[in-house]
mmCIF file of C-alpha atoms and ligand atoms in Angstrom:
data_model
loop_
_atom_site.group_PDB
_atom_site.id
_atom_site.type_symbol
_atom_site.label_atom_id
_atom_site.label_comp_id
_atom_site.label_asym_id
_atom_site.label_seq_id
_atom_site.Cartn_x
_atom_site.Cartn_y
_atom_site.Cartn_z
ATOM 1 C CA UNK A 1 -2.085 24.319 -13.204
ATOM 2 C CA UNK A 2 0.677 22.715 -11.154
ATOM 3 C CA UNK A 3 4.343 23.577 -11.575
ATOM 4 C CA UNK A 4 6.450 20.628 -12.689
ATOM 5 C CA UNK A 5 9.490 19.198 -10.958
ATOM 6 C CA UNK A 6 12.086 16.757 -12.188
ATOM 7 C CA UNK A 7 13.188 14.394 -9.417
ATOM 8 C CA UNK A 8 14.436 11.699 -11.793
ATOM 9 C CA UNK A 9 17.104 9.579 -10.108
ATOM 10 C CA UNK A 10 16.126 10.791 -6.640
ATOM 11 C CA UNK A 11 14.534 8.921 -3.762
ATOM 12 C CA UNK A 12 11.663 10.288 -1.677
ATOM 13 C CA UNK A 13 10.291 8.796 1.541
ATOM 14 C CA UNK A 14 6.784 9.671 2.788
ATOM 15 C CA UNK A 15 5.333 8.567 6.127
ATOM 16 C CA UNK A 16 1.583 8.305 6.558
ATOM 17 C CA UNK A 17 1.638 7.603 2.826
ATOM 18 C CA UNK A 18 -1.471 5.419 2.703
ATOM 19 C CA UNK A 19 -3.981 8.249 3.089
ATOM 20 C CA UNK A 20 -4.675 11.942 2.731
ATOM 21 C CA UNK A 21 -1.763 14.338 2.307
ATOM 22 C CA UNK A 22 0.871 11.600 2.488
ATOM 23 C CA UNK A 23 -0.774 9.672 -0.332
ATOM 24 C CA UNK A 24 -1.138 12.812 -2.460
ATOM 25 C CA UNK A 25 2.510 13.712 -1.834
ATOM 26 C CA UNK A 26 3.723 10.195 -2.677
ATOM 27 C CA UNK A 27 1.829 10.448 -5.991
ATOM 28 C CA UNK A 28 3.273 13.882 -6.693
ATOM 29 C CA UNK A 29 6.864 12.756 -5.980
ATOM 30 C CA UNK A 30 6.373 9.681 -8.199
ATOM 31 C CA UNK A 31 4.866 11.726 -11.027
ATOM 32 C CA UNK A 32 7.895 14.020 -10.798
ATOM 33 C CA UNK A 33 10.167 11.021 -11.426
ATOM 34 C CA UNK A 34 11.332 10.080 -7.925
ATOM 35 C CA UNK A 35 11.506 6.539 -6.608
ATOM 36 C CA UNK A 36 9.117 6.625 -3.676
ATOM 37 C CA UNK A 37 9.084 4.827 -0.337
ATOM 38 C CA UNK A 38 5.617 4.692 1.158
ATOM 39 C CA UNK A 39 5.576 4.114 4.908
ATOM 40 C CA UNK A 40 2.438 3.625 6.975
ATOM 41 C CA UNK A 41 0.982 1.739 9.901
ATOM 42 C CA UNK A 42 -2.071 0.619 7.913
ATOM 43 C CA UNK A 43 -0.726 -2.353 5.957
ATOM 44 C CA UNK A 44 -3.824 -2.886 3.778
ATOM 45 C CA UNK A 45 -4.141 0.728 2.694
ATOM 46 C CA UNK A 46 -0.372 0.850 2.170
ATOM 47 C CA UNK A 47 -0.486 -2.199 -0.067
ATOM 48 C CA UNK A 48 -3.297 -0.664 -2.125
ATOM 49 C CA UNK A 49 -1.446 2.652 -2.494
ATOM 50 C CA UNK A 50 1.770 0.901 -3.526
ATOM 51 C CA UNK A 51 -0.032 -1.281 -6.090
ATOM 52 C CA UNK A 52 -1.645 1.769 -7.656
ATOM 53 C CA UNK A 53 1.679 3.574 -8.069
ATOM 54 C CA UNK A 54 3.469 0.455 -9.304
ATOM 55 C CA UNK A 55 0.718 -0.148 -11.877
ATOM 56 C CA UNK A 56 1.254 3.404 -13.125
ATOM 57 C CA UNK A 57 4.904 2.490 -13.810
ATOM 58 C CA UNK A 58 6.541 4.172 -10.828
ATOM 59 C CA UNK A 59 9.396 2.822 -8.697
ATOM 60 C CA UNK A 60 7.851 2.083 -5.329
ATOM 61 C CA UNK A 61 8.762 0.450 -2.036
ATOM 62 C CA UNK A 62 6.056 -0.139 0.581
ATOM 63 C CA UNK A 63 7.374 -0.182 4.151
ATOM 64 C CA UNK A 64 4.960 -1.115 6.926
ATOM 65 C CA UNK A 65 6.115 1.056 9.804
ATOM 66 C CA UNK A 66 4.790 2.401 13.080
ATOM 67 C CA UNK A 67 6.609 5.697 13.594
ATOM 68 C CA UNK A 68 6.302 5.364 17.382
ATOM 69 C CA UNK A 69 8.733 2.431 17.216
ATOM 70 C CA UNK A 70 12.265 3.687 16.613
ATOM 71 C CA UNK A 71 13.443 0.220 15.591
ATOM 72 C CA UNK A 72 10.829 0.091 12.836
ATOM 73 C CA UNK A 73 11.784 3.589 11.697
ATOM 74 C CA UNK A 74 15.460 2.644 11.508
ATOM 75 C CA UNK A 75 14.548 -0.493 9.544
ATOM 76 C CA UNK A 76 12.419 1.564 7.132
ATOM 77 C CA UNK A 77 15.344 3.870 6.329
ATOM 78 C CA UNK A 78 17.659 0.847 5.968
ATOM 79 C CA UNK A 79 15.162 -0.753 3.562
ATOM 80 C CA UNK A 80 15.068 2.466 1.562
ATOM 81 C CA UNK A 81 18.826 2.611 1.157
ATOM 82 C CA UNK A 82 19.011 -1.101 0.445
ATOM 83 C CA UNK A 83 16.379 -0.800 -2.311
ATOM 84 C CA UNK A 84 17.371 2.494 -3.922
ATOM 85 C CA UNK A 85 20.902 3.256 -2.718
ATOM 86 C CA UNK A 86 20.172 6.687 -1.220
ATOM 87 C CA UNK A 87 17.616 9.016 0.332
ATOM 88 C CA UNK A 88 17.174 12.517 -1.053
ATOM 89 C CA UNK A 89 13.824 13.773 0.262
ATOM 90 C CA UNK A 90 11.544 12.905 3.150
ATOM 91 C CA UNK A 91 8.080 14.059 4.169
ATOM 92 C CA UNK A 92 7.527 13.133 7.831
ATOM 93 C CA UNK A 93 3.761 13.354 7.777
ATOM 94 C CA UNK A 94 2.270 10.426 9.754
ATOM 95 C CA UNK A 95 -0.017 11.792 12.417
ATOM 96 C CA UNK A 96 -3.307 11.513 14.226
ATOM 97 C CA UNK A 97 -5.968 13.873 15.541
ATOM 98 C CA UNK A 98 -7.545 13.349 18.956
ATOM 99 C CA UNK A 99 -10.976 14.328 20.254
ATOM 100 C CA UNK A 100 -11.172 17.831 21.730
ATOM 101 C CA UNK A 101 -10.905 17.967 25.523
ATOM 102 C CA UNK A 102 -10.928 20.517 28.309
ATOM 103 C CA UNK A 103 -7.279 21.059 29.276
ATOM 104 C CA UNK A 104 -8.193 20.203 32.857
ATOM 105 C CA UNK A 105 -9.694 16.859 31.903
ATOM 106 C CA UNK A 106 -7.414 15.365 29.250
ATOM 107 C CA UNK A 107 -6.087 11.849 29.970
ATOM 108 C CA UNK A 108 -2.339 11.383 30.218
ATOM 109 C CA UNK A 109 -2.624 8.411 27.829
ATOM 110 C CA UNK A 110 -4.109 10.641 25.136
ATOM 111 C CA UNK A 111 -1.384 13.259 25.600
ATOM 112 C CA UNK A 112 1.299 10.557 25.383
ATOM 113 C CA UNK A 113 -0.253 8.896 22.337
ATOM 114 C CA UNK A 114 -0.625 12.035 20.235
ATOM 115 C CA UNK A 115 2.878 13.158 21.107
ATOM 116 C CA UNK A 116 4.360 9.694 20.506
ATOM 117 C CA UNK A 117 3.029 9.712 16.942
ATOM 118 C CA UNK A 118 2.973 13.372 15.895
ATOM 119 C CA UNK A 119 6.134 14.557 17.644
ATOM 120 C CA UNK A 120 8.335 11.626 18.674
ATOM 121 C CA UNK A 121 7.508 9.948 15.334
ATOM 122 C CA UNK A 122 8.822 12.964 13.429
ATOM 123 C CA UNK A 123 11.860 13.048 15.724
ATOM 124 C CA UNK A 124 12.648 9.356 15.072
ATOM 125 C CA UNK A 125 12.136 9.620 11.317
ATOM 126 C CA UNK A 126 14.258 12.740 11.050
ATOM 127 C CA UNK A 127 17.005 11.164 13.173
ATOM 128 C CA UNK A 128 17.356 8.098 10.960
ATOM 129 C CA UNK A 129 16.905 10.005 7.695
ATOM 130 C CA UNK A 130 19.680 12.389 8.765
ATOM 131 C CA UNK A 131 22.033 9.487 9.463
ATOM 132 C CA UNK A 132 21.793 8.572 5.787
ATOM 133 C CA UNK A 133 21.674 12.128 4.439
ATOM 134 C CA UNK A 134 24.745 13.241 6.383
ATOM 135 C CA UNK A 135 26.778 10.478 4.765
ATOM 136 C CA UNK A 136 25.595 11.789 1.384
ATOM 137 C CA UNK A 137 26.091 15.456 2.359
ATOM 138 C CA UNK A 138 22.744 16.310 0.803
ATOM 139 C CA UNK A 139 19.011 16.005 1.356
ATOM 140 C CA UNK A 140 15.785 17.850 2.066
ATOM 141 C CA UNK A 141 13.343 17.037 4.865
ATOM 142 C CA UNK A 142 9.838 18.442 5.313
ATOM 143 C CA UNK A 143 8.110 17.786 8.635
ATOM 144 C CA UNK A 144 4.342 17.996 8.926
ATOM 145 C CA UNK A 145 3.215 20.470 11.536
ATOM 146 C CA UNK A 146 -0.159 22.224 11.304
ATOM 147 C CA UNK A 147 -1.861 25.545 11.830
ATOM 148 C CA UNK A 148 -1.951 23.905 15.280
ATOM 149 C CA UNK A 149 1.825 24.457 15.433
ATOM 150 C CA UNK A 150 1.384 28.192 15.068
ATOM 151 C CA UNK A 151 -1.733 29.123 17.045
ATOM 152 C CA UNK A 152 -3.825 27.789 19.895
ATOM 153 C CA UNK A 153 -7.428 26.552 19.688
ATOM 154 C CA UNK A 154 -9.531 25.862 22.803
ATOM 155 C CA UNK A 155 -9.859 22.121 23.466
ATOM 156 C CA UNK A 156 -6.798 21.236 21.408
ATOM 157 C CA UNK A 157 -3.899 21.637 23.855
ATOM 158 C CA UNK A 158 -2.314 18.196 23.428
ATOM 159 C CA UNK A 159 -2.530 18.080 19.628
ATOM 160 C CA UNK A 160 -1.240 21.627 19.375
ATOM 161 C CA UNK A 161 1.607 20.787 21.769
ATOM 162 C CA UNK A 162 2.677 18.018 19.399
ATOM 163 C CA UNK A 163 2.538 20.306 16.373
ATOM 164 C CA UNK A 164 4.343 23.204 18.111
ATOM 165 C CA UNK A 165 7.007 20.636 19.044
ATOM 166 C CA UNK A 166 7.436 19.669 15.397
ATOM 167 C CA UNK A 167 8.359 23.263 14.607
ATOM 168 C CA UNK A 168 10.873 23.317 17.475
ATOM 169 C CA UNK A 169 12.750 20.238 16.296
ATOM 170 C CA UNK A 170 12.531 21.419 12.702
ATOM 171 C CA UNK A 171 14.156 24.778 13.443
ATOM 172 C CA UNK A 172 16.910 23.381 15.658
ATOM 173 C CA UNK A 173 17.830 20.532 13.317
ATOM 174 C CA UNK A 174 17.638 22.926 10.341
ATOM 175 C CA UNK A 175 20.275 25.157 11.938
ATOM 176 C CA UNK A 176 22.441 22.147 12.708
ATOM 177 C CA UNK A 177 22.283 20.688 9.219
ATOM 178 C CA UNK A 178 22.147 23.726 6.890
ATOM 179 C CA UNK A 179 25.965 23.951 6.868
ATOM 180 C CA UNK A 180 26.093 20.243 5.973
ATOM 181 C CA UNK A 181 24.013 20.543 2.791
ATOM 182 C CA UNK A 182 20.702 19.341 4.234
ATOM 183 C CA UNK A 183 17.640 21.594 4.354
ATOM 184 C CA UNK A 184 14.906 20.965 6.911
ATOM 185 C CA UNK A 185 11.569 22.789 6.919
ATOM 186 C CA UNK A 186 8.015 22.271 8.125
ATOM 187 C CA UNK A 187 4.670 22.661 6.424
ATOM 188 C CA UNK A 188 1.672 23.899 8.415
ATOM 189 C CA UNK A 189 -1.551 22.804 6.715
ATOM 190 C CA UNK A 190 -4.854 24.483 7.479
ATOM 191 C CA UNK A 191 -8.000 22.362 7.438
ATOM 192 C CA UNK A 192 -7.534 19.953 4.537
ATOM 193 C CA UNK A 193 -10.188 17.666 3.097
ATOM 194 C CA UNK A 194 -8.666 14.283 3.977
ATOM 195 C CA UNK A 195 -10.029 11.168 5.696
ATOM 196 C CA UNK A 196 -8.844 12.663 9.020
ATOM 197 C CA UNK A 197 -11.134 15.661 8.553
ATOM 198 C CA UNK A 198 -13.949 13.520 7.140
ATOM 199 C CA UNK A 199 -13.812 11.530 10.392
ATOM 200 C CA UNK A 200 -13.847 14.722 12.500
ATOM 201 C CA UNK A 201 -16.936 15.922 10.631
ATOM 202 C CA UNK A 202 -18.623 12.512 10.951
ATOM 203 C CA UNK A 203 -17.869 12.422 14.706
ATOM 204 C CA UNK A 204 -19.388 15.871 15.181
ATOM 205 C CA UNK A 205 -15.987 17.324 16.231
ATOM 206 C CA UNK A 206 -15.930 19.698 13.280
ATOM 207 C CA UNK A 207 -18.662 21.453 11.361
ATOM 208 C CA UNK A 208 -17.827 21.628 7.653
ATOM 209 C CA UNK A 209 -19.568 24.949 7.017
ATOM 210 C CA UNK A 210 -17.877 26.493 10.055
ATOM 211 C CA UNK A 211 -14.479 25.107 9.038
ATOM 212 C CA UNK A 212 -14.912 26.582 5.552
ATOM 213 C CA UNK A 213 -15.959 29.922 6.990
ATOM 214 C CA UNK A 214 -12.949 29.878 9.384
ATOM 215 C CA UNK A 215 -10.503 29.861 6.479
ATOM 216 C CA UNK A 216 -10.267 33.267 4.799
ATOM 217 C CA UNK A 217 -10.243 31.546 1.398
ATOM 218 C CA UNK A 218 -13.708 30.171 2.363
ATOM 219 C CA UNK A 219 -13.074 26.536 1.523
ATOM 220 C CA UNK A 220 -11.150 23.536 2.821
ATOM 221 C CA UNK A 221 -7.745 22.795 1.349
ATOM 222 C CA UNK A 222 -7.020 19.808 -0.868
ATOM 223 C CA UNK A 223 -4.353 17.187 -0.179
ATOM 224 C CA UNK A 224 -2.661 17.960 -3.497
ATOM 225 C CA UNK A 225 -2.224 21.582 -2.399
ATOM 226 C CA UNK A 226 -0.104 20.362 0.509
ATOM 227 C CA UNK A 227 1.770 18.000 -1.812
ATOM 228 C CA UNK A 228 2.697 20.941 -4.036
ATOM 229 C CA UNK A 229 4.102 22.860 -1.061
ATOM 230 C CA UNK A 230 6.113 19.820 0.043
ATOM 231 C CA UNK A 231 7.537 19.305 -3.449
ATOM 232 C CA UNK A 232 8.551 22.957 -3.675
ATOM 233 C CA UNK A 233 10.218 22.878 -0.229
ATOM 234 C CA UNK A 234 12.051 19.699 -1.320
ATOM 235 C CA UNK A 235 13.147 21.126 -4.657
ATOM 236 C CA UNK A 236 16.151 23.216 -5.701
ATOM 237 C CA UNK A 237 13.645 26.081 -6.103
ATOM 238 C CA UNK A 238 13.699 26.326 -2.299
ATOM 239 C CA UNK A 239 17.503 26.120 -2.057
ATOM 240 C CA UNK A 240 17.695 29.137 0.305
ATOM 241 C CA UNK A 241 14.720 28.122 2.462
ATOM 242 C CA UNK A 242 15.862 26.728 5.811
ATOM 243 C CA UNK A 243 13.989 26.156 9.074
ATOM 244 C CA UNK A 244 10.680 27.717 8.029
ATOM 245 C CA UNK A 245 7.227 26.684 9.219
ATOM 246 C CA UNK A 246 5.255 27.392 6.045
ATOM 247 C CA UNK A 247 1.513 27.938 6.508
ATOM 248 C CA UNK A 248 -0.522 26.419 3.664
ATOM 249 C CA UNK A 249 -3.859 27.272 5.133
ATOM 250 C CA UNK A 250 -5.978 29.520 2.945
ATOM 251 C CA UNK A 251 -4.956 32.466 5.108
ATOM 252 C CA UNK A 252 -5.953 31.051 8.521
ATOM 253 C CA UNK A 253 -2.916 32.260 10.477
ATOM 254 C CA UNK A 254 -2.674 35.572 8.600
ATOM 255 C CA UNK A 255 -5.524 37.024 10.636
HETATM 256 P P1 NAI B 1 -4.990 10.825 7.348
HETATM 257 O O1 NAI B 1 -5.628 10.262 8.569
HETATM 258 O O2 NAI B 1 -5.752 10.880 6.085
HETATM 259 O O3 NAI B 1 -3.602 10.085 7.075
HETATM 260 C C1 NAI B 1 -2.678 9.860 8.102
HETATM 261 C C2 NAI B 1 -1.910 8.592 7.809
HETATM 262 O O4 NAI B 1 -0.941 8.407 8.867
HETATM 263 C C3 NAI B 1 -2.786 7.339 7.785
HETATM 264 O O5 NAI B 1 -2.539 6.581 6.609
HETATM 265 C C4 NAI B 1 -2.376 6.579 9.039
HETATM 266 O O6 NAI B 1 -2.456 5.155 8.897
HETATM 267 C C5 NAI B 1 -0.928 7.031 9.202
HETATM 268 N N1 NAI B 1 -0.455 6.851 10.568
HETATM 269 C C6 NAI B 1 -1.115 7.149 11.729
HETATM 270 N N2 NAI B 1 -0.379 6.761 12.770
HETATM 271 C C7 NAI B 1 0.760 6.224 12.292
HETATM 272 C C8 NAI B 1 1.899 5.649 12.883
HETATM 273 N N3 NAI B 1 2.021 5.509 14.220
HETATM 274 N N4 NAI B 1 2.899 5.187 12.083
HETATM 275 C C9 NAI B 1 2.786 5.293 10.750
HETATM 276 N N5 NAI B 1 1.713 5.812 10.122
HETATM 277 C C10 NAI B 1 0.717 6.270 10.888
HETATM 278 O O7 NAI B 1 -4.534 12.287 7.795
HETATM 279 P P2 NAI B 1 -4.095 13.597 6.985
HETATM 280 O O8 NAI B 1 -5.164 14.586 7.141
HETATM 281 O O9 NAI B 1 -3.554 13.290 5.656
HETATM 282 O O10 NAI B 1 -2.915 14.083 7.960
HETATM 283 C C11 NAI B 1 -1.553 13.963 7.647
HETATM 284 C C12 NAI B 1 -0.774 14.834 8.604
HETATM 285 O O11 NAI B 1 -1.216 16.184 8.471
HETATM 286 C C13 NAI B 1 -0.938 14.507 10.081
HETATM 287 O O12 NAI B 1 0.310 14.689 10.732
HETATM 288 C C14 NAI B 1 -1.940 15.542 10.570
HETATM 289 O O13 NAI B 1 -1.818 15.795 11.949
HETATM 290 C C15 NAI B 1 -1.526 16.732 9.740
HETATM 291 N N6 NAI B 1 -2.527 17.770 9.571
HETATM 292 C C16 NAI B 1 -3.757 17.488 9.034
HETATM 293 C C17 NAI B 1 -4.664 18.506 8.802
HETATM 294 C C18 NAI B 1 -5.981 18.279 8.145
HETATM 295 O O14 NAI B 1 -6.796 19.221 8.145
HETATM 296 N N7 NAI B 1 -6.258 17.129 7.546
HETATM 297 C C19 NAI B 1 -4.347 19.886 9.192
HETATM 298 C C20 NAI B 1 -3.021 20.083 9.708
HETATM 299 C C21 NAI B 1 -2.149 19.039 9.888
#
């Protein structure tokens, strides 16, 4: 059973909304009554996701956006405010995984790419969301980190650098904006059964049975379980929660 939220009259923005956790979170925000802005690089998948939500009677705006391009990010937030008049909640979730590599052999291009999307993308989104939220004097932002923001794993230095960075900007901005009525937190998913993980399994980068065994709860997480954490962090129920990096990982980092 899921708890219910009432976000009627509020506006939620989700990046990476065409797939996986972003898609599940966009659905959850819409079902809780929010107008939802879906932002993603993949225009076809974005269009499909937006059609599905619109057909279900929700208020939806699809914004094609590459989060590595600050101009596109700024335009996405402008579109949001133009369409719905405000921005109350944002889930900065767009991200990629990269193949594992020996830390001594990783290409600089791969390091730059994963950090441009996973870290600088969150930075750009948060920057432009805050410009709107500070004029309102209210808002809640959830940035997507990972268990990779909390621990190291051999072969994963560049990805984990990006996700540790997300926690750094989350905490600092959270301290800056808590006195101004805006709460900023991060969610740290464990291994979640999304297309990203399906691809890792298909590529032989991850063994499903091993991944299940690695999580104390002995299964992979579901995208809707991350959505529920994001909705709670965005809700008045989390009104005293500021600057946390919340593991939602079946116990992975508790060991
Ligand atoms: P996914 O691959 O299913 O979805 C990611 C979405 O982000 C896709 O729709 C993709 O088009 C979009 N995207 C990629 N680059 C983009 C860009 N430059 N601009 C805009 N959109 C872009 O992945 P999933 O699993 O839902 O991951 C979502 C987030 O969660 C990512 O930040 C990922 O690093 C993080 N994460 C995932 C975990 C997992 O086990 N699936 C575990 C921990 C964190």
